[in-house]
mmCIF file with all atom_site columns, C-alpha atoms in Angstrom:
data_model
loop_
_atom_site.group_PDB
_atom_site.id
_atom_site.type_symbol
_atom_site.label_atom_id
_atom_site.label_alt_id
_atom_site.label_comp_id
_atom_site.label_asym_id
_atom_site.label_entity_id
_atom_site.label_seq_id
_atom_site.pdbx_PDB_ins_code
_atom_site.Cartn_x
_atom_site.Cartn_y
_atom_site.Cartn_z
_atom_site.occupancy
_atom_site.B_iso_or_equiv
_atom_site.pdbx_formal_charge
_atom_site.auth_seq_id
_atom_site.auth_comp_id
_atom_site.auth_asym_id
_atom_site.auth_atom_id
_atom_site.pdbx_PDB_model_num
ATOM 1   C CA . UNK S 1 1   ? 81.480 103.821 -46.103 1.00 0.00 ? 19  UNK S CA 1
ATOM 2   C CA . UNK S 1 2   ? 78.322 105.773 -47.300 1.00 0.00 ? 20  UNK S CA 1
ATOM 3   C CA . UNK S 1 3   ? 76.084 102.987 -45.652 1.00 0.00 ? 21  UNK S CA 1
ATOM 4   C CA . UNK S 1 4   ? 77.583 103.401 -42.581 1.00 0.00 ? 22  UNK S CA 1
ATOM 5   C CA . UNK S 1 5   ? 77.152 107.497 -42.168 1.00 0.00 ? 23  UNK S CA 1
ATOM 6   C CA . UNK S 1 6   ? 74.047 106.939 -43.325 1.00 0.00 ? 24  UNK S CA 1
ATOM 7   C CA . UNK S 1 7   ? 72.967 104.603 -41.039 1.00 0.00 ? 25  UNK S CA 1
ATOM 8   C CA . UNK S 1 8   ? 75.040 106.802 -38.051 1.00 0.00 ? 26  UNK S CA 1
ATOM 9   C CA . UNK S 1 9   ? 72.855 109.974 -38.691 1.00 0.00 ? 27  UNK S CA 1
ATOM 10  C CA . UNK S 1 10  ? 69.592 108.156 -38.481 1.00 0.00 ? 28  UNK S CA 1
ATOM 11  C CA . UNK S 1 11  ? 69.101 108.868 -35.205 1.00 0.00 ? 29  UNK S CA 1
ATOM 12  C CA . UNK S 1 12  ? 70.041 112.584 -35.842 1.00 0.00 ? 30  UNK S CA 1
ATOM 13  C CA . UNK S 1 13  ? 67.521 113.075 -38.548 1.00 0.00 ? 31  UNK S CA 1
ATOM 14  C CA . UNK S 1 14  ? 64.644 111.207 -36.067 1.00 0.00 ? 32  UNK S CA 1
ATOM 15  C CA . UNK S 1 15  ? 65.730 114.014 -33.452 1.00 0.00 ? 33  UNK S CA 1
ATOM 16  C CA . UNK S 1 16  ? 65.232 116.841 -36.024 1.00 0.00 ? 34  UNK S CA 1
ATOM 17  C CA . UNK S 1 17  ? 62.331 115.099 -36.940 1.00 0.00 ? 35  UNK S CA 1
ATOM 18  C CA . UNK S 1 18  ? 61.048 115.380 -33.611 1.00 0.00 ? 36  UNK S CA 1
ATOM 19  C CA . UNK S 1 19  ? 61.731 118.865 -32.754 1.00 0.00 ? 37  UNK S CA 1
ATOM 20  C CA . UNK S 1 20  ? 60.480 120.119 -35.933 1.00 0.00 ? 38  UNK S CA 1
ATOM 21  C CA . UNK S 1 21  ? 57.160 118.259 -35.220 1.00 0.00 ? 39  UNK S CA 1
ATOM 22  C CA . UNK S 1 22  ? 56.990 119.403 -31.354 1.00 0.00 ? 40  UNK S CA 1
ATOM 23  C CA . UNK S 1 23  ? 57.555 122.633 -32.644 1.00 0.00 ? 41  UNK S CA 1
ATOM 24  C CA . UNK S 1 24  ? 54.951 122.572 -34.780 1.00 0.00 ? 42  UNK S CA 1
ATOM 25  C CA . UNK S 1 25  ? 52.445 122.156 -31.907 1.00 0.00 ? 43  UNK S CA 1
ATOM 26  C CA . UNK S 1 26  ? 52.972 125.112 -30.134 1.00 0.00 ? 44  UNK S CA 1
ATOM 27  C CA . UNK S 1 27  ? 50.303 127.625 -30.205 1.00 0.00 ? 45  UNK S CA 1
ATOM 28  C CA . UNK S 1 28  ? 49.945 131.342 -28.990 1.00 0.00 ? 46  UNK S CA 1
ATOM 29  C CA . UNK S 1 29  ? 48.957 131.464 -25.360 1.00 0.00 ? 47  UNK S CA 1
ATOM 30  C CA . UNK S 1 30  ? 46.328 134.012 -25.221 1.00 0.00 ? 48  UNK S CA 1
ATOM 31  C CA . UNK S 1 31  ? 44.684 134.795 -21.324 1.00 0.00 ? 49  UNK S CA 1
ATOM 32  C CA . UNK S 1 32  ? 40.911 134.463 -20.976 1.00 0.00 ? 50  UNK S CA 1
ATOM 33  C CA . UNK S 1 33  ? 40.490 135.783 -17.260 1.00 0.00 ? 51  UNK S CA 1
ATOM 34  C CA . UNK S 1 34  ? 42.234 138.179 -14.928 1.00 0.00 ? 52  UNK S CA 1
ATOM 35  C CA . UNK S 1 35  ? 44.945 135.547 -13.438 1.00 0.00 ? 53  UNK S CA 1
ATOM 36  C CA . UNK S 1 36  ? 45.272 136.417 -9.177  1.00 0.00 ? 54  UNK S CA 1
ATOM 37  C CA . UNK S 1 37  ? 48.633 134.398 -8.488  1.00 0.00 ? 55  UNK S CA 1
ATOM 38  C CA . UNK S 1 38  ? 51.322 135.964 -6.405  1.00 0.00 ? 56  UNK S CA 1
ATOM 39  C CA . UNK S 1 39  ? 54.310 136.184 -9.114  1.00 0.00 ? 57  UNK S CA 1
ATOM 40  C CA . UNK S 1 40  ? 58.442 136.685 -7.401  1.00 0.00 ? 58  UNK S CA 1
ATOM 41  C CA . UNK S 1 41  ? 60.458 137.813 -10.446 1.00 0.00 ? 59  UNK S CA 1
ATOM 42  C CA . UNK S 1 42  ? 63.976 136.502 -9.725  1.00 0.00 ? 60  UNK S CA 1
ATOM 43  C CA . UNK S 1 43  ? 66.836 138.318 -11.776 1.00 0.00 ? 61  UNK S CA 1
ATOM 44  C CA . UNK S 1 44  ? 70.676 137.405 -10.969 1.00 0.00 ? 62  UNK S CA 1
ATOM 45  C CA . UNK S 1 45  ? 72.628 140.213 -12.345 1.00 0.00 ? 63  UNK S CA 1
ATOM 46  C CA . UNK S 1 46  ? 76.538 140.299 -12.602 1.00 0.00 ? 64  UNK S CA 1
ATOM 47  C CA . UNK S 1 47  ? 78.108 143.320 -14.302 1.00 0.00 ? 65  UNK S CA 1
ATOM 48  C CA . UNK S 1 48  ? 75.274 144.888 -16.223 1.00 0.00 ? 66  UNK S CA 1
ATOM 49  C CA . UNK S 1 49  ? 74.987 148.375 -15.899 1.00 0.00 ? 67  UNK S CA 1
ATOM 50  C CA . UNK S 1 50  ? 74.285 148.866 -19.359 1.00 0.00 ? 68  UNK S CA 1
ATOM 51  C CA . UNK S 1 51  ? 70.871 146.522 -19.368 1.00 0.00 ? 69  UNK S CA 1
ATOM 52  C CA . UNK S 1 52  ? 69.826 147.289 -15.439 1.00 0.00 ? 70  UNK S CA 1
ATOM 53  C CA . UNK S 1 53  ? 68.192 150.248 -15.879 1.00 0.00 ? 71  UNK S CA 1
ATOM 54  C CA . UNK S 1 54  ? 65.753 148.952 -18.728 1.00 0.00 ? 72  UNK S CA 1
ATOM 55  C CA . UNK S 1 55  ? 65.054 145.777 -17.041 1.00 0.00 ? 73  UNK S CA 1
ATOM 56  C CA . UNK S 1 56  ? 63.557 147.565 -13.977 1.00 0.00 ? 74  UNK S CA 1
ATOM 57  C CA . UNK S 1 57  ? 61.846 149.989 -16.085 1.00 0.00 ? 75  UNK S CA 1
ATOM 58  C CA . UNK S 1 58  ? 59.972 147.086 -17.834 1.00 0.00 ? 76  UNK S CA 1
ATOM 59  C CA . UNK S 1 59  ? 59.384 144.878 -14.998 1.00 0.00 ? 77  UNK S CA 1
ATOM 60  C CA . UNK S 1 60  ? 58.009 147.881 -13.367 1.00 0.00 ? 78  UNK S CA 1
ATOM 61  C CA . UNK S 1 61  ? 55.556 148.568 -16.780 1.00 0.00 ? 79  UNK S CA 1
ATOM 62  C CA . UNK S 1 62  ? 53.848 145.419 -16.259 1.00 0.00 ? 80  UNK S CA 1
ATOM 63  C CA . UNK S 1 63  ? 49.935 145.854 -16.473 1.00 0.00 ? 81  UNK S CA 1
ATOM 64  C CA . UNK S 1 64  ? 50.173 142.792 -13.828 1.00 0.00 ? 82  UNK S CA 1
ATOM 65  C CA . UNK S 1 65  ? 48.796 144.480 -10.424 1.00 0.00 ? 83  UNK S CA 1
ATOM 66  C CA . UNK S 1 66  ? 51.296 145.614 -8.431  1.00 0.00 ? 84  UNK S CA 1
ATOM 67  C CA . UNK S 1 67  ? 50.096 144.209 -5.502  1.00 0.00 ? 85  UNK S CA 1
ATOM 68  C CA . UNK S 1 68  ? 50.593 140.548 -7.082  1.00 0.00 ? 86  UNK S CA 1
ATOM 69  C CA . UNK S 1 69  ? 53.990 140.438 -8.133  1.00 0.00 ? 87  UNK S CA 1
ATOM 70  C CA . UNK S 1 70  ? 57.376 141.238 -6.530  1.00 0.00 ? 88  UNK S CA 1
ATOM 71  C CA . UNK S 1 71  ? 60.792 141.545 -8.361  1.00 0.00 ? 89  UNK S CA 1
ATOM 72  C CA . UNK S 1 72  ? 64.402 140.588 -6.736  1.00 0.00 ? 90  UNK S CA 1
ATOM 73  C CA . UNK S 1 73  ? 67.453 141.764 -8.132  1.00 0.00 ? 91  UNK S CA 1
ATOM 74  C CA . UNK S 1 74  ? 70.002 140.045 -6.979  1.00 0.00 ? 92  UNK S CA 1
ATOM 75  C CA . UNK S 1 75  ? 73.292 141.183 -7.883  1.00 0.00 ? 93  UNK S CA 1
ATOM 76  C CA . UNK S 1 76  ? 76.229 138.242 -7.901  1.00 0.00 ? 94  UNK S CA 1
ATOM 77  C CA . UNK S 1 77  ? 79.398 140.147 -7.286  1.00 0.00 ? 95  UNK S CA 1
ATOM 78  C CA . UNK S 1 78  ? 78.981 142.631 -9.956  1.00 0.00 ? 96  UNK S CA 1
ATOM 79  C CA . UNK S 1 79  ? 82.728 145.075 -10.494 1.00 0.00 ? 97  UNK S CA 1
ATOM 80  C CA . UNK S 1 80  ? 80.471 147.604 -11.650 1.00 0.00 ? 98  UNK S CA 1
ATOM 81  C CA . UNK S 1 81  ? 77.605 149.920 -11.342 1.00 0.00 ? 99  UNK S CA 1
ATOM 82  C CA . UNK S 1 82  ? 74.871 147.096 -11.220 1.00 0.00 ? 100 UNK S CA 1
ATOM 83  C CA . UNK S 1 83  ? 74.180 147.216 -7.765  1.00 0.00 ? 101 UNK S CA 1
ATOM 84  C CA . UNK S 1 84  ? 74.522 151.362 -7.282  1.00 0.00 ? 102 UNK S CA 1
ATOM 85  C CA . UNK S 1 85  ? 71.888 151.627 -9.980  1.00 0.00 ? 103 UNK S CA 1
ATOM 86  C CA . UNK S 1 86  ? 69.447 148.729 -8.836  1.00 0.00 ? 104 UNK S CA 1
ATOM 87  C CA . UNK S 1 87  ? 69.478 150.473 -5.647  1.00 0.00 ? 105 UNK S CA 1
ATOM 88  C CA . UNK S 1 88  ? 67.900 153.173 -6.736  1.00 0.00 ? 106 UNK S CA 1
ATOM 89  C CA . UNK S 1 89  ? 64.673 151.326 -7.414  1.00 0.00 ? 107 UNK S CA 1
ATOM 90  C CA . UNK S 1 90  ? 64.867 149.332 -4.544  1.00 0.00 ? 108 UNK S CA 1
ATOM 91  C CA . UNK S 1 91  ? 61.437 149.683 -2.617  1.00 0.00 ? 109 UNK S CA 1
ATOM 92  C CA . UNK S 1 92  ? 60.022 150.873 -5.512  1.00 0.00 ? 110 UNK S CA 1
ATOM 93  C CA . UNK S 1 93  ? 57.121 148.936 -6.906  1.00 0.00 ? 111 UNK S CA 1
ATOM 94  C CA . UNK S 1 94  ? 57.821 145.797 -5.382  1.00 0.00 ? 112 UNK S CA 1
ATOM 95  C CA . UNK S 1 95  ? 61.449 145.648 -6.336  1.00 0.00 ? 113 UNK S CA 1
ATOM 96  C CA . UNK S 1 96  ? 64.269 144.460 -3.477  1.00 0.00 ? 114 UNK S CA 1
ATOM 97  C CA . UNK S 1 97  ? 67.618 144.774 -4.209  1.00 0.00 ? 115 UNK S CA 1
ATOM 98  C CA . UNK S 1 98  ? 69.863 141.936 -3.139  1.00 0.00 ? 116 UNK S CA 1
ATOM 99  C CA . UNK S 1 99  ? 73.983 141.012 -3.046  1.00 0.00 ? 117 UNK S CA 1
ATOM 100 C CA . UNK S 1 100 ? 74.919 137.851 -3.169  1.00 0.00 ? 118 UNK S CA 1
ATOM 101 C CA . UNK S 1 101 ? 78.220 137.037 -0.994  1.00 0.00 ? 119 UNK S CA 1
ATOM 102 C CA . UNK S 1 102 ? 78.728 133.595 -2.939  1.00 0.00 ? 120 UNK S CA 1
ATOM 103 C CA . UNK S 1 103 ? 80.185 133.425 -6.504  1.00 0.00 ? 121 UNK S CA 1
ATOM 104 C CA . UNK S 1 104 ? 78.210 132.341 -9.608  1.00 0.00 ? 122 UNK S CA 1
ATOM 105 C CA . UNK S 1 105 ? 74.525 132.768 -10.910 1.00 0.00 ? 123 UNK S CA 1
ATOM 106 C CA . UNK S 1 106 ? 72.831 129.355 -9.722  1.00 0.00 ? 124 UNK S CA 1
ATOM 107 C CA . UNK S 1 107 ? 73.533 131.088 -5.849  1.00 0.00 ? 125 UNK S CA 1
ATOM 108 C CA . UNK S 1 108 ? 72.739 134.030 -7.075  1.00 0.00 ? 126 UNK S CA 1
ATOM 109 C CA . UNK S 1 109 ? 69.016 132.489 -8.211  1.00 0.00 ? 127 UNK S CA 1
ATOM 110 C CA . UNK S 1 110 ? 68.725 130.629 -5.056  1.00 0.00 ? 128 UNK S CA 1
ATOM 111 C CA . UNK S 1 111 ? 69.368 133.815 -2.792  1.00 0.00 ? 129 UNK S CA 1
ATOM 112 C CA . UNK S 1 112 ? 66.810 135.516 -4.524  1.00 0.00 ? 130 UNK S CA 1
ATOM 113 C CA . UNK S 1 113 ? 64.127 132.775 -4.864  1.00 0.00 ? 131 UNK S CA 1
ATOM 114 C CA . UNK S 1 114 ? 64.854 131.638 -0.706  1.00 0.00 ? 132 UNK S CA 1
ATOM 115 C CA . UNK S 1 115 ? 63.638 135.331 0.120   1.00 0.00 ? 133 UNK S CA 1
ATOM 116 C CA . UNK S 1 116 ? 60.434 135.212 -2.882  1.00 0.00 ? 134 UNK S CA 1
ATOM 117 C CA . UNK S 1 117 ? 57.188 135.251 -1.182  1.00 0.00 ? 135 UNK S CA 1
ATOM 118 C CA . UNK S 1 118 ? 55.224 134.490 -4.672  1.00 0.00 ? 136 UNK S CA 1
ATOM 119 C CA . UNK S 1 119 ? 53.677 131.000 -5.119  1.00 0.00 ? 137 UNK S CA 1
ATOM 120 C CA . UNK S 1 120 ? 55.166 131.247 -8.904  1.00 0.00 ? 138 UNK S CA 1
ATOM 121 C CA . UNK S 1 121 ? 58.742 132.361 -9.108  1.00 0.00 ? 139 UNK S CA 1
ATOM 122 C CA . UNK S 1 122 ? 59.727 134.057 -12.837 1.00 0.00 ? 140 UNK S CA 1
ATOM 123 C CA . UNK S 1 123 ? 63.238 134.452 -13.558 1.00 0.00 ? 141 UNK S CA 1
ATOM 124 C CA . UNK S 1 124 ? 64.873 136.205 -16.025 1.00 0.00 ? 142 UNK S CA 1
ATOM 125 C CA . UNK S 1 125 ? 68.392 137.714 -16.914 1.00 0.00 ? 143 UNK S CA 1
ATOM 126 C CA . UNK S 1 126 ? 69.195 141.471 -16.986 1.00 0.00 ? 144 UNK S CA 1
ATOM 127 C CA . UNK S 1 127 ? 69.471 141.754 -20.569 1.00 0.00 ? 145 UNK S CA 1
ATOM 128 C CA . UNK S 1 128 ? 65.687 140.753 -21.010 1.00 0.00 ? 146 UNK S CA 1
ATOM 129 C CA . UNK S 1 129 ? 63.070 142.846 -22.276 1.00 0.00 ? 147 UNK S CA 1
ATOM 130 C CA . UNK S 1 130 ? 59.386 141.921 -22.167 1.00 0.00 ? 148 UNK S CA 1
ATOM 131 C CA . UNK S 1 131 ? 56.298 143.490 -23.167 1.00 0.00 ? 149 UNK S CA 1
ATOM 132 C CA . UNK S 1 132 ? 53.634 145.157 -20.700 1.00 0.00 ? 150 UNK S CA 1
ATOM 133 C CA . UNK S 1 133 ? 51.680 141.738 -20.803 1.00 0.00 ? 151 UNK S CA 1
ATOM 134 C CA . UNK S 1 134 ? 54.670 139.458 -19.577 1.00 0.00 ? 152 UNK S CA 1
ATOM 135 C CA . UNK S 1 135 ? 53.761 138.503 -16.032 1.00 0.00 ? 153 UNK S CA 1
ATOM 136 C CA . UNK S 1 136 ? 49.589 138.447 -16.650 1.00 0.00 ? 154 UNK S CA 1
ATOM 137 C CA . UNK S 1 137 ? 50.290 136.292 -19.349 1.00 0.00 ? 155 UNK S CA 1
ATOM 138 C CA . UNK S 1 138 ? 52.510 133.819 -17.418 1.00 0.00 ? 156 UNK S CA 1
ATOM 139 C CA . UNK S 1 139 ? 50.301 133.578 -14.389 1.00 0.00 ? 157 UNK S CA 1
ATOM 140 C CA . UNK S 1 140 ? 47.269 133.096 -16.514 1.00 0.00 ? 158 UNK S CA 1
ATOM 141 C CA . UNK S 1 141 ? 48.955 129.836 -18.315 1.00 0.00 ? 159 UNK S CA 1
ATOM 142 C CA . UNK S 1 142 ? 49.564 128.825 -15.259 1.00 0.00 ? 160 UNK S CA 1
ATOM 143 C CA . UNK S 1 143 ? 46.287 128.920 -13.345 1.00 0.00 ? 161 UNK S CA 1
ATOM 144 C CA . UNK S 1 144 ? 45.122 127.216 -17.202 1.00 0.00 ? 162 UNK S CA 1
ATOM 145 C CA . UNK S 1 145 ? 47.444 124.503 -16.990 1.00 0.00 ? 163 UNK S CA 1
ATOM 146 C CA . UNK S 1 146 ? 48.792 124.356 -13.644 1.00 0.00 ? 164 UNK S CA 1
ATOM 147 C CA . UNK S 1 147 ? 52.706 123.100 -15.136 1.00 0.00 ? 165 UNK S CA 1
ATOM 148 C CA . UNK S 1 148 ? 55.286 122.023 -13.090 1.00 0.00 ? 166 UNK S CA 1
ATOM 149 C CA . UNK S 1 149 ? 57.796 124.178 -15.514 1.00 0.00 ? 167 UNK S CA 1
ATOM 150 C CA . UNK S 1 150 ? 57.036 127.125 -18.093 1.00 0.00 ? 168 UNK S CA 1
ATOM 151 C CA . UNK S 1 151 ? 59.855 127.628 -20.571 1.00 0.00 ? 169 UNK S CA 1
ATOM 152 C CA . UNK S 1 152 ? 58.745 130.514 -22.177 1.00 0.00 ? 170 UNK S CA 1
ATOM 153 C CA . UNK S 1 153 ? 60.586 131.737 -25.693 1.00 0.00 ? 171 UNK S CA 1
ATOM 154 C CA . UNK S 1 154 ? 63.140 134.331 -26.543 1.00 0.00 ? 172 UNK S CA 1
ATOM 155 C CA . UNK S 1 155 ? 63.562 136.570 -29.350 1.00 0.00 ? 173 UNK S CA 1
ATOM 156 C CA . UNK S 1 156 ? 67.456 137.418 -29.933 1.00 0.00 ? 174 UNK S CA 1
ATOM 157 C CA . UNK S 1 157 ? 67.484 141.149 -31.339 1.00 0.00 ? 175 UNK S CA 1
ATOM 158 C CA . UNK S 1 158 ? 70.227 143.237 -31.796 1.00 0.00 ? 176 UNK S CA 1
#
């Protein structure tokens, strides 16, 4: 009986194996020019009133020119204040201010990125935070590397 579990997690511990070494590789992305791309910021919000307001205001503190990056807020139905508040910044530094009609977050994306003019198109959730450098350093790994996906990471904090 031990044999056999032991055999049946092999796999399992190659997979951990695997991560753990992929992991391993990543390194610190660190921009060596003044990137130029176009970024769309895409954010589907449902019912966040609470995070809204600090999303916007960090989106807006980017040290990304202005003139290079867009942000759509798209709110998906939201019971709430979400969309009163968002409002308030619409036409403000490059920020629209979307509803979505349909139901559930993939329309919600795919309203927002069918209007995005950028030629990369960020998206995040509402209850994201990101430092001033965000968007520059995105666009720069991407002019580096020209990907056909960035997954960047996220820190959970409380």
């Amino acid at each position: 009986m031990e044999s056999a579990l032991i055999i049946a997690s092999f796999p399992y511990v190659i997979l951990l194996f695997n991560i753990f070494r992929g992991l391993a590789k990543i390194r610190i992305f660190t921009p060596r020019h003044e990137p130029s791309t176009f970024v769309s910021v895409v954010a589907a919000c449902r019912n966040e009133e609470e995070n809204i307001t600090r999303l916007l205001d960090h989106l807006s503190e980017q040290d990304y020119p202005s003139s290079r990056y867009e942000v759509i807020i798209v709110d998906d139905n939201s019971c709430d204040g979400t969309f009163k508040i968002a409002s308030e910044y619409n036409g403000k530094a490059g920020i629209t201010v979307i509803r979505n009609y349909k139901t559930g977050k993939k329309r919600a994306l795919n309203s927002g990125i069918s209007r995005a003019k950028g030629d990369l198109i960020v998206t995040t959730d509402a209850d994201c935070r990101m430092g001033e450098k965000w968007l520059r350093s995105i666009a720069a790994f991407y002019e580096d590397n020209k990907p056909d996906l960035i997954i960047c990471p996220v820190r959970a904090e409380k």
